[in-house]
Tab-separated table of C-alpha atoms and ligand atoms in Angstrom:
chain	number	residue	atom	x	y	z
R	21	UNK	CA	3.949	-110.181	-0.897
R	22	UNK	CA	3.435	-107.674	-3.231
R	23	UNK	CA	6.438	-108.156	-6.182
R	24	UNK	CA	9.089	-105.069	-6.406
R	25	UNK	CA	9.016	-103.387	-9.257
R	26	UNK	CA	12.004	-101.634	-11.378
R	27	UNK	CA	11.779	-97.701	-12.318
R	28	UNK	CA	13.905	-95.583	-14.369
R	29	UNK	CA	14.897	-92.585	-11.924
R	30	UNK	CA	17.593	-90.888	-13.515
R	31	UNK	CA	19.639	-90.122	-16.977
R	32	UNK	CA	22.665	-89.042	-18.027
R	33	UNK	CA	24.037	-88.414	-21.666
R	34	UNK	CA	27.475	-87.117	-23.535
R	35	UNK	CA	27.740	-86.634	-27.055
R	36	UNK	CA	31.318	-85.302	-28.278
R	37	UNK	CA	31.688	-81.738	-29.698
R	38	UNK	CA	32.825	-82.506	-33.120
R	39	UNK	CA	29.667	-81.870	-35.487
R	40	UNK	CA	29.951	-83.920	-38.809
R	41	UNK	CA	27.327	-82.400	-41.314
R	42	UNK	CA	25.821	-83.613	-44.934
R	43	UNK	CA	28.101	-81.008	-46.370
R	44	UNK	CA	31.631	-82.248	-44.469
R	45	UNK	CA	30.189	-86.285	-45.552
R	46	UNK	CA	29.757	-84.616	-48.932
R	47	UNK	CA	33.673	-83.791	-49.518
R	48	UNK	CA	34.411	-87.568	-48.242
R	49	UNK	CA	32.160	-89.183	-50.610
R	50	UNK	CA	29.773	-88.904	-53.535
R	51	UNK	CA	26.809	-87.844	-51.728
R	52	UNK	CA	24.279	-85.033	-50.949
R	53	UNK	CA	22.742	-83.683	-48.297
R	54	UNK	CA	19.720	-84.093	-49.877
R	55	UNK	CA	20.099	-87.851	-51.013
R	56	UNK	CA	20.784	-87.788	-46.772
R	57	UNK	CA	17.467	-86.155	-45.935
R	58	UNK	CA	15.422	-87.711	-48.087
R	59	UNK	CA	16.750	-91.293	-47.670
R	60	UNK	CA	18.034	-91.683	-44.094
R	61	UNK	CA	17.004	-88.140	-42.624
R	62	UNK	CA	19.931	-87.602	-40.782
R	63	UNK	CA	21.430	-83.929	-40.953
R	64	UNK	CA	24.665	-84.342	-38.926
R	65	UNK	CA	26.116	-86.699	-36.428
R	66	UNK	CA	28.853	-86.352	-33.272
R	67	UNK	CA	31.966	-87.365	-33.748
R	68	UNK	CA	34.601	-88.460	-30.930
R	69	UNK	CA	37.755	-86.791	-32.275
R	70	UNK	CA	39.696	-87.028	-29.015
R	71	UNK	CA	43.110	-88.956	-29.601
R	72	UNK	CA	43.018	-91.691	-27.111
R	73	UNK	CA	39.714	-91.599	-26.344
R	74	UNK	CA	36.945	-94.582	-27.037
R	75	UNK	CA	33.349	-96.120	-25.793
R	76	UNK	CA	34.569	-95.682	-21.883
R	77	UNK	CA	34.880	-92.384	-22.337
R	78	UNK	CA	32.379	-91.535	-23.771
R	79	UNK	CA	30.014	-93.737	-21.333
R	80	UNK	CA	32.033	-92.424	-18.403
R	81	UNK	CA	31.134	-88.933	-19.304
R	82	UNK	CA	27.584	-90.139	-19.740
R	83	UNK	CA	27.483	-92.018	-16.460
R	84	UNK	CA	29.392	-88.682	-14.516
R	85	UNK	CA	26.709	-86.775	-15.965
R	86	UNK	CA	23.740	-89.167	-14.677
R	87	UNK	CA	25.297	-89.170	-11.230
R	88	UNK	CA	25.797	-85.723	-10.744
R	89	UNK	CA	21.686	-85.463	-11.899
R	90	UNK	CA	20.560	-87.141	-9.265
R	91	UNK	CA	22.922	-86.596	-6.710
R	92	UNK	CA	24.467	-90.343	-6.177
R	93	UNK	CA	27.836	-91.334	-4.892
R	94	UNK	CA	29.074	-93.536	-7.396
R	95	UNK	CA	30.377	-95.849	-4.072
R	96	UNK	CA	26.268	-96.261	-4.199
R	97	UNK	CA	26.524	-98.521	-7.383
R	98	UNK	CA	25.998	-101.876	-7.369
R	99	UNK	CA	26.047	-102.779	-11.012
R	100	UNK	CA	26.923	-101.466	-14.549
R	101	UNK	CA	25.847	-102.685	-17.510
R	102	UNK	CA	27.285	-101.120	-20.975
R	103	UNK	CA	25.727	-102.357	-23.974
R	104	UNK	CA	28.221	-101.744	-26.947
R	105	UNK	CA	29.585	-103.347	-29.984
R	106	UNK	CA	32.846	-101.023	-30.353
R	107	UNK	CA	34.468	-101.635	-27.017
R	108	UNK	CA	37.847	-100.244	-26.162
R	109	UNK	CA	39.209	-103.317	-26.627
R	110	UNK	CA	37.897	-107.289	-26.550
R	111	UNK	CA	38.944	-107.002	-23.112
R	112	UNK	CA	38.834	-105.792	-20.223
R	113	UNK	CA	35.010	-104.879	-20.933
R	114	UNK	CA	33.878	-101.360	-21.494
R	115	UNK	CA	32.105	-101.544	-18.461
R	116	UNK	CA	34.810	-102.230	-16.591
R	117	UNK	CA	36.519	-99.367	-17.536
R	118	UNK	CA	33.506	-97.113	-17.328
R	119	UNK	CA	33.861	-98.151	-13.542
R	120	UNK	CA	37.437	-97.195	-12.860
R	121	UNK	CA	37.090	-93.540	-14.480
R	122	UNK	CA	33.793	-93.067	-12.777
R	123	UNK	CA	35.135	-94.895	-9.484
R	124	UNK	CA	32.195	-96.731	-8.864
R	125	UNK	CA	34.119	-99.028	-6.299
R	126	UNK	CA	31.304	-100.814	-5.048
R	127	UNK	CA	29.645	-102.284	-8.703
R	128	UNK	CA	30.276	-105.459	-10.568
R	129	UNK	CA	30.363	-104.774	-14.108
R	130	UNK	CA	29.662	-106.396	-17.549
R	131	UNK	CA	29.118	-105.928	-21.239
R	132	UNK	CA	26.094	-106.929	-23.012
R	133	UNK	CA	26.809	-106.980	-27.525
R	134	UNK	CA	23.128	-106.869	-28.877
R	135	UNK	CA	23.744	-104.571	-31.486
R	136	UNK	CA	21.105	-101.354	-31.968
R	137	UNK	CA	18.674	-103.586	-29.127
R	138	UNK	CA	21.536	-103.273	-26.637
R	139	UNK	CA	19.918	-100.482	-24.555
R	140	UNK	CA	16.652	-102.929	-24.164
R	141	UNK	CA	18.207	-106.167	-23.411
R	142	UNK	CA	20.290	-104.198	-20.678
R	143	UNK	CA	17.345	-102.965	-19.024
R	144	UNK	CA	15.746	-105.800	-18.951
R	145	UNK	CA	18.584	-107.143	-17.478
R	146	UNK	CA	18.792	-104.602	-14.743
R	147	UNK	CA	15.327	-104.778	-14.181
R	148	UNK	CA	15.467	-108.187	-12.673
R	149	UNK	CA	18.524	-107.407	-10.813
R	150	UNK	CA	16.163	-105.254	-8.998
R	151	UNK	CA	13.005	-107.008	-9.333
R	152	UNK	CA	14.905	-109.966	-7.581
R	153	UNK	CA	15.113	-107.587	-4.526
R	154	UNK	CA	18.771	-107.902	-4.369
R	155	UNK	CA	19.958	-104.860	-6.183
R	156	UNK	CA	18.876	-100.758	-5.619
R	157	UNK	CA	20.816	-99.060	-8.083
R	158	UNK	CA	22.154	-100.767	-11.257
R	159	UNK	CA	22.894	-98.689	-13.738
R	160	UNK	CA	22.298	-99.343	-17.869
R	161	UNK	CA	24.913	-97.729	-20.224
R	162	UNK	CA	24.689	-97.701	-23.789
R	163	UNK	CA	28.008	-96.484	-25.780
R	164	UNK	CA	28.789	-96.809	-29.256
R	165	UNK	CA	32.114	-95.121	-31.062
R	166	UNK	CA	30.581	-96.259	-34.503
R	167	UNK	CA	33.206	-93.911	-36.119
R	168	UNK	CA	35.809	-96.229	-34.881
R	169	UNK	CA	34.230	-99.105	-37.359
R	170	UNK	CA	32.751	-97.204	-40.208
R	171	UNK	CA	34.690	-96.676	-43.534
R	172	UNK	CA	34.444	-93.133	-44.377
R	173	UNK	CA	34.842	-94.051	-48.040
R	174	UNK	CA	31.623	-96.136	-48.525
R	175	UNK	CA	28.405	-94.039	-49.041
R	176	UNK	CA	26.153	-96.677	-48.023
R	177	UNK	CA	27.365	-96.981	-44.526
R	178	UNK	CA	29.396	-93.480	-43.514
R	179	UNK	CA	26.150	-91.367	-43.499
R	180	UNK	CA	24.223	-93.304	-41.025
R	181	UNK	CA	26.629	-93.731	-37.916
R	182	UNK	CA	27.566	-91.175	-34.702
R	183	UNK	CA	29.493	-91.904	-32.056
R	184	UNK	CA	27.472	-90.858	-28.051
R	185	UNK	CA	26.600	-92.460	-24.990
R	186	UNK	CA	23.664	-92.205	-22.305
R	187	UNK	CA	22.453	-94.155	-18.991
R	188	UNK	CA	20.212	-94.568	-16.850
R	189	UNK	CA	19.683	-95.334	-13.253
R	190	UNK	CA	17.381	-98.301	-12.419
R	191	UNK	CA	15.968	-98.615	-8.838
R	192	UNK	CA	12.842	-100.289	-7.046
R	193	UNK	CA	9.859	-98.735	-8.230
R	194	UNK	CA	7.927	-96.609	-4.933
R	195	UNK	CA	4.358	-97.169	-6.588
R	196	UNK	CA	2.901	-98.938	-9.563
R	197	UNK	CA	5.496	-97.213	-12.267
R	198	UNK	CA	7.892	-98.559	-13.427
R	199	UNK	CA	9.169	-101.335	-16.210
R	200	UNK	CA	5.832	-103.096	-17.024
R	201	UNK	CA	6.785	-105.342	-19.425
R	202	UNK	CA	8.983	-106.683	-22.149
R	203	UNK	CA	9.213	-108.883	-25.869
R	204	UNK	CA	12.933	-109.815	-26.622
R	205	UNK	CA	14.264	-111.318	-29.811
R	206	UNK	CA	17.115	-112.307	-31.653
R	207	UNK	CA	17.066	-114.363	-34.860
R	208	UNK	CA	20.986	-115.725	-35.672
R	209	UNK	CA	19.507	-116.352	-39.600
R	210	UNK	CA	19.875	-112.611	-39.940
R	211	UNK	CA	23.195	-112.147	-39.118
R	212	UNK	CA	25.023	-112.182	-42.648
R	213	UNK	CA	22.979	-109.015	-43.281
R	214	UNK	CA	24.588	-106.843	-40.960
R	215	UNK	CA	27.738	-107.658	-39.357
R	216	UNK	CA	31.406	-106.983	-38.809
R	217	UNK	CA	33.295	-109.820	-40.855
R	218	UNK	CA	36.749	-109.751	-39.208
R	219	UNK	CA	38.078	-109.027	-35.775
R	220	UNK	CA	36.640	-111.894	-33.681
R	221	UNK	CA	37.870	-115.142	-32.979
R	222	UNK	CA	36.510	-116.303	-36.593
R	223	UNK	CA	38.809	-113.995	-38.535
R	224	UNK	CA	41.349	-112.264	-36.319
R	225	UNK	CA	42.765	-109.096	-37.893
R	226	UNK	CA	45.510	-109.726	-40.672
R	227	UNK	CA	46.600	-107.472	-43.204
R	228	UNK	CA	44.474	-109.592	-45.402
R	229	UNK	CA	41.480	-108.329	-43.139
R	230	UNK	CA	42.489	-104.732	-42.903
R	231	UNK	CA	43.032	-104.502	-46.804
R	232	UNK	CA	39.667	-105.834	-47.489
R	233	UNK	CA	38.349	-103.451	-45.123
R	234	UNK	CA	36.863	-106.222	-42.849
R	235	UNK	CA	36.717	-104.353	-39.723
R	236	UNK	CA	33.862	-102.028	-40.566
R	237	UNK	CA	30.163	-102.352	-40.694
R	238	UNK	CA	28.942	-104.353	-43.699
R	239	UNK	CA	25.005	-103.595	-44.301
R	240	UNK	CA	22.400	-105.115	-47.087
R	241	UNK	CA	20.760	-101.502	-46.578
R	242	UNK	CA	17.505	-102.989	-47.743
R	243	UNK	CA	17.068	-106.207	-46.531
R	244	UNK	CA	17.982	-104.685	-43.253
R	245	UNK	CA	15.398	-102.248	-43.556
R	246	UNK	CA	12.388	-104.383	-44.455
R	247	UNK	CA	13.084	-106.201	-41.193
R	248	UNK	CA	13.679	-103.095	-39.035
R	249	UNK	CA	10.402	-101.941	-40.209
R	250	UNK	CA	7.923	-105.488	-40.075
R	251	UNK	CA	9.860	-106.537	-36.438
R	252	UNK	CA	10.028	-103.001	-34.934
R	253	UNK	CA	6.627	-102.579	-35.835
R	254	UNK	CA	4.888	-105.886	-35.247
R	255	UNK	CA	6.349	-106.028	-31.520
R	256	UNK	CA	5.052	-102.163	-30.855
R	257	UNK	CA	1.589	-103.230	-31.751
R	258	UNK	CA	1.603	-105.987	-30.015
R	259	UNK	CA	2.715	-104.445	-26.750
R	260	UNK	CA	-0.107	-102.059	-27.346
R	261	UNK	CA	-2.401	-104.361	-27.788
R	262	UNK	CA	-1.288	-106.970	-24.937
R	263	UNK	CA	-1.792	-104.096	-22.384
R	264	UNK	CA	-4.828	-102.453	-24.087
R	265	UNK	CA	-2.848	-99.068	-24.788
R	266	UNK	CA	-4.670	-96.975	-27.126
R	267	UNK	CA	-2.681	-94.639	-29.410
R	268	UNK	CA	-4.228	-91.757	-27.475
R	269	UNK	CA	-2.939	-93.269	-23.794
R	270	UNK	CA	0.355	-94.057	-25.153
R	271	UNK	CA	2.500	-90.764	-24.011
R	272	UNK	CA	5.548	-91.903	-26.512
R	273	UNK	CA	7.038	-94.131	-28.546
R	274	UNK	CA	10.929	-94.017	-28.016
R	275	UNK	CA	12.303	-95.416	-31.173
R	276	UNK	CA	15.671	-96.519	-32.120
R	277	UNK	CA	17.175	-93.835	-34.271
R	278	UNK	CA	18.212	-95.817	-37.806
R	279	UNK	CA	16.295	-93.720	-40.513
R	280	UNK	CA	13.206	-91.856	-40.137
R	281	UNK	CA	11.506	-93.470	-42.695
R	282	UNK	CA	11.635	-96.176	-40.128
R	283	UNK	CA	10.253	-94.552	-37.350
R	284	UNK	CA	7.569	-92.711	-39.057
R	285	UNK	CA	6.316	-96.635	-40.448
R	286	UNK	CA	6.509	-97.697	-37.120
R	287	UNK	CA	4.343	-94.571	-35.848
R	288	UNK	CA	1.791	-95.571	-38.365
R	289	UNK	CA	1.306	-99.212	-37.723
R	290	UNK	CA	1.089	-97.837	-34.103
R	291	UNK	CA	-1.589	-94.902	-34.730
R	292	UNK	CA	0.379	-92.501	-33.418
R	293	UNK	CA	0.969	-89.097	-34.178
R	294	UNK	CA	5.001	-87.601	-34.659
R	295	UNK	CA	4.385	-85.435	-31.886
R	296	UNK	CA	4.253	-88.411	-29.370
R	297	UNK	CA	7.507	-89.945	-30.566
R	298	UNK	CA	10.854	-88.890	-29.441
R	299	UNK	CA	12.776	-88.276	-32.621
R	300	UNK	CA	16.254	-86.588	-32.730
R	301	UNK	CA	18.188	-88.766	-35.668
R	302	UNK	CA	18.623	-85.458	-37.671
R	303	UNK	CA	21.252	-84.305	-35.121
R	304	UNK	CA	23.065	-87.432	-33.891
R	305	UNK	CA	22.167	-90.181	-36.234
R	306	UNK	CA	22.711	-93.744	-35.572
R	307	UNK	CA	24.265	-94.361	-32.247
R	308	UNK	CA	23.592	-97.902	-32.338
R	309	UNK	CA	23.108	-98.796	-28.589
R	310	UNK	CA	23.244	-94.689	-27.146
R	311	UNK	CA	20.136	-94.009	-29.328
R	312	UNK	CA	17.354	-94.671	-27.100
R	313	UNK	CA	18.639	-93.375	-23.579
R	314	UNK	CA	20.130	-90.623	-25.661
R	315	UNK	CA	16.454	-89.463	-26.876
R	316	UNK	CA	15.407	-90.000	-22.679
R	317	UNK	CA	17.888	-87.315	-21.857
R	318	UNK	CA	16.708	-84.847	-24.002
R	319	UNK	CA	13.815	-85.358	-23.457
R	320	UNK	CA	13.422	-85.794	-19.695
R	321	UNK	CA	11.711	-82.242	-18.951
R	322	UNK	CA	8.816	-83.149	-20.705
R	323	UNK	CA	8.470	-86.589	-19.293
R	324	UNK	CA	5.722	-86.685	-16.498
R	325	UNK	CA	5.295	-89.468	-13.630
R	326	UNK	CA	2.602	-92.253	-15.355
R	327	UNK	CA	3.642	-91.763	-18.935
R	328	UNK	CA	2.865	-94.747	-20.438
R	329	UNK	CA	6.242	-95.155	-22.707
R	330	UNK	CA	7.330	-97.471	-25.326
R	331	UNK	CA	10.793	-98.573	-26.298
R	332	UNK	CA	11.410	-100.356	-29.538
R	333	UNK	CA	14.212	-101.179	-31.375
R	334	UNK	CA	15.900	-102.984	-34.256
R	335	UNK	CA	19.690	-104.138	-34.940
R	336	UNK	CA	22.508	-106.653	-36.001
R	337	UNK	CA	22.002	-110.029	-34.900
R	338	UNK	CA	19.071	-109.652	-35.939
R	339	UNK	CA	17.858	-108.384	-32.298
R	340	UNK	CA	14.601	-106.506	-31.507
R	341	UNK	CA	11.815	-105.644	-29.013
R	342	UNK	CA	9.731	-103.370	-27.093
R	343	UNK	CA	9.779	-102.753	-23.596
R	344	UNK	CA	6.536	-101.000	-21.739
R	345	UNK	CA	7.082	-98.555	-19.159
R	346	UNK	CA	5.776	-96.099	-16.940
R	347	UNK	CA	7.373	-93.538	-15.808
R	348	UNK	CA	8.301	-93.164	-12.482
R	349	UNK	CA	8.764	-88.944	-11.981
R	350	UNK	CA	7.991	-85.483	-13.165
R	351	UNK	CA	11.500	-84.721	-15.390
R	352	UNK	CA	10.705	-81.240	-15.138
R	353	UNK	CA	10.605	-81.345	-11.096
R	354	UNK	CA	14.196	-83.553	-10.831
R	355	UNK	CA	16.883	-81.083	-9.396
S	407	UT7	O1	20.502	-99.741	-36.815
S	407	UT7	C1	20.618	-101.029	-37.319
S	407	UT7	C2	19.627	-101.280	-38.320
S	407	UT7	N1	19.942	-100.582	-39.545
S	407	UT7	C3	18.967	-100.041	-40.233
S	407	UT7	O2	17.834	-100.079	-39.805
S	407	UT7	C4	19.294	-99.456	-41.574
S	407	UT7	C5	18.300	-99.961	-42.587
S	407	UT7	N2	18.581	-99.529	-43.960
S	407	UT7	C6	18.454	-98.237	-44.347
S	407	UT7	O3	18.197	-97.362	-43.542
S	407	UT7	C7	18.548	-97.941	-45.829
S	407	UT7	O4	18.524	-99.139	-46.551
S	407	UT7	C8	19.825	-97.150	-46.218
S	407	UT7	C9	19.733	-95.746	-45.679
S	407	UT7	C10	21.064	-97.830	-45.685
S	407	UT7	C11	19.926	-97.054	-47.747
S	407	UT7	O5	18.757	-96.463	-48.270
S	407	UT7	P1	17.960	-97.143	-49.492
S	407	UT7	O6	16.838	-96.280	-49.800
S	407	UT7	O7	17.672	-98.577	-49.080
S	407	UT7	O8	19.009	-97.067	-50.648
S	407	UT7	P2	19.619	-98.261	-51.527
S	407	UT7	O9	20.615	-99.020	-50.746
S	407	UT7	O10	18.510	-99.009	-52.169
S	407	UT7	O11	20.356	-97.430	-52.659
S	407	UT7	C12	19.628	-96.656	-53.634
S	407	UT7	C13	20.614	-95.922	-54.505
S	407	UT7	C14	21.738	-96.798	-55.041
S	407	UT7	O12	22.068	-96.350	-56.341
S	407	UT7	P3	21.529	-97.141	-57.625
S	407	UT7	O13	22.036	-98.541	-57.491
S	407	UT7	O14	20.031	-97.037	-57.559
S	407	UT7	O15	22.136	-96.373	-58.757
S	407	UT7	C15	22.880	-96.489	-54.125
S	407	UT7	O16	24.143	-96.681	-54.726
S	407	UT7	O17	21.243	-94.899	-53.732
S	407	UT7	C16	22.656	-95.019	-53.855
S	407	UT7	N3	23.252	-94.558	-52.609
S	407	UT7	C17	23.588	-93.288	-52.388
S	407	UT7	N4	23.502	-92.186	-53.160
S	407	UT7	C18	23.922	-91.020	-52.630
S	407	UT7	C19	23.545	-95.303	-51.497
S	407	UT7	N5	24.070	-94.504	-50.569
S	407	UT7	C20	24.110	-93.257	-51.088
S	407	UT7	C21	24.552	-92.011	-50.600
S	407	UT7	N6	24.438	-90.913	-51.400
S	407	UT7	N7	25.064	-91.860	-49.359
């Protein structure tokens, strides 16, 4: 019996209206655009202004968006899977209220935390779902409201975050496309480098908490980015090299979005050239788990059945890995 495979076949994405530029940051904190650019290379990032609005929103709208792509009743849903670290709330999950505004009635629902590798470790997930030939249509959210934990008064951290969300659809594969492979990690030693100190079960919020400004990102900037770089890397050269994909087969390299100087090292290693790797950081920023479905959605047009397609990504944990792909349709041919 010949072993189903698992395809992308379909996106959806929302970013909020509310454009935050190098200029805006610039009033907020002693910074420049051009310490931005030449640093991080983010220009501006989206910003979820809405009162009363968080992460399920924002993946609702995404997941609305994705259904009304490819023409799918939501009761056609089996399973959602949101990866976040800014849920609404510890619980009920994001996911589960992703369901109720979208009224997926049908789907069981749950909420993976692996930081920036969220997106990746959720379609992995869903890929077995349908690999196991129990599943058809699981779909992979990933949602971040970073603005809701970033301190607009620390320079290191406000510049890099933006708040979006994007999905995909994951069904059996008709032909050979399809999710091909993947290389997982997490490494628990790295955690102290990039975290949120207070919130969980460890240090539950107290005023103590809140005035030491515990519930916001805390980054070692560097350290972090030494290990973006070397992990993201390594694991994109070995994927090409496992499955003998030359820079010139590979059709692109879909990065996580943390700093261009990141992606372009990782482009290197890899031998590729910037024109096959899906780059879009200067308008949205980091988006922690959003940031690699988000490039997929703009992108989709251009992406053409066979692609051979690399994910990679870096984040808090530490977490990291590539998954290989080929695509499974002509973007510019879906209605
Ligand atoms: O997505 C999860 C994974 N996260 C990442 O991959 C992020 C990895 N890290 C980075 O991208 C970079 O480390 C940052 C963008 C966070 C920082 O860039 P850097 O080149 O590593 O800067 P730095 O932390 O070494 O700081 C250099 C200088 C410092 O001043 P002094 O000590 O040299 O006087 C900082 O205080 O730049 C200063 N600085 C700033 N100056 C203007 C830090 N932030 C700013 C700022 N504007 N926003």
């Amino acid at each position: 019996m010949t072993k189903i495979k698992a395809a992308i076949t379909g996106i959806g994405g929302y970013v909020p209206d509310y454009v935050l530029t190098n200029d805006e940051l610039s009033t907020m904190v002693d910074t420049t655009d051009e310490w931005i650019m030449q640093r991080i290379g983010i220009k501006e990032r989206r910003i979820l202004k809405e009162p009363g609005k968080a992460t399920s929103d924002l993946g609702a709208r995404a997941v609305k968006d994705l259904l009304t792509r490819t023409g799918t009743s939501p009761d056609e849903i089996e399973v959602l899977i949101t990866a976040t670290v800014t849920p609404d709330m510890l619980f009920p999950t994001a996911s589960n209220l992703i369901a109720h505004k979208t009224r997926l009635k049908n789907a069981w629902t749950f909420d993976l935390a692996a930081a920036c590798s969220g997106f990746l470790f959720g379609l992995e997930t869903a890929a077995n779902f349908i690999e196991s030939g129990k599943y058809k249509k699981v779909i992979v959210v990933g949602s971040d409201k970073m603005s809701s934990i970033v301190d607009y008064t620390d320079r290191t951290t406000c510049p890099l975050f933006g708040d979006a969300a994007a999905c995909v659809l994951v069904e059996p594969s008709t032909d050979e496309n399809g999710v091909i492979d993947q290389m997982l990690h997490v490494d628990g030693s790295g955690g102290p480098h990039l975290h949120m100190k207070a919130g969980g079960s460890l240090r539950p919020a107290t005023q103590e908490t809140v005035e030491n400004k515990e519930h916001f990102v805390f980054q070692e900037g560097q350290t972090v980015f030494k290990f973006a770089v070397a992990n993201m890397a390594d694991i994109s050269v070995e994927m090409m090299k496992k499955h003998d994909i030359s820079p010139d087969d590979l059709a692109w390299l879909v990065p996580h979005q943390a700093n261009m100087r990141i992606i372009e090292a990782v482009a290197r290693r890899m031998g590729i050239s910037r024109d096959q790797v899906m780059i879009n950081i200067q308008r949205y920023g980091n988006t922690t788990a959003a940031t690699i479905p988000l490039c997929l959605w703009e992108w989709e047009d251009k992406l053409k059945k066979g692609d051979k397609i690399i994910l990679s990504a870096f984040g808090g944990g530490f977490t990291w890995g590539a998954i290989y792909l080929k695509w499974a349709y002509d973007g510019a041919h879906k209605a």
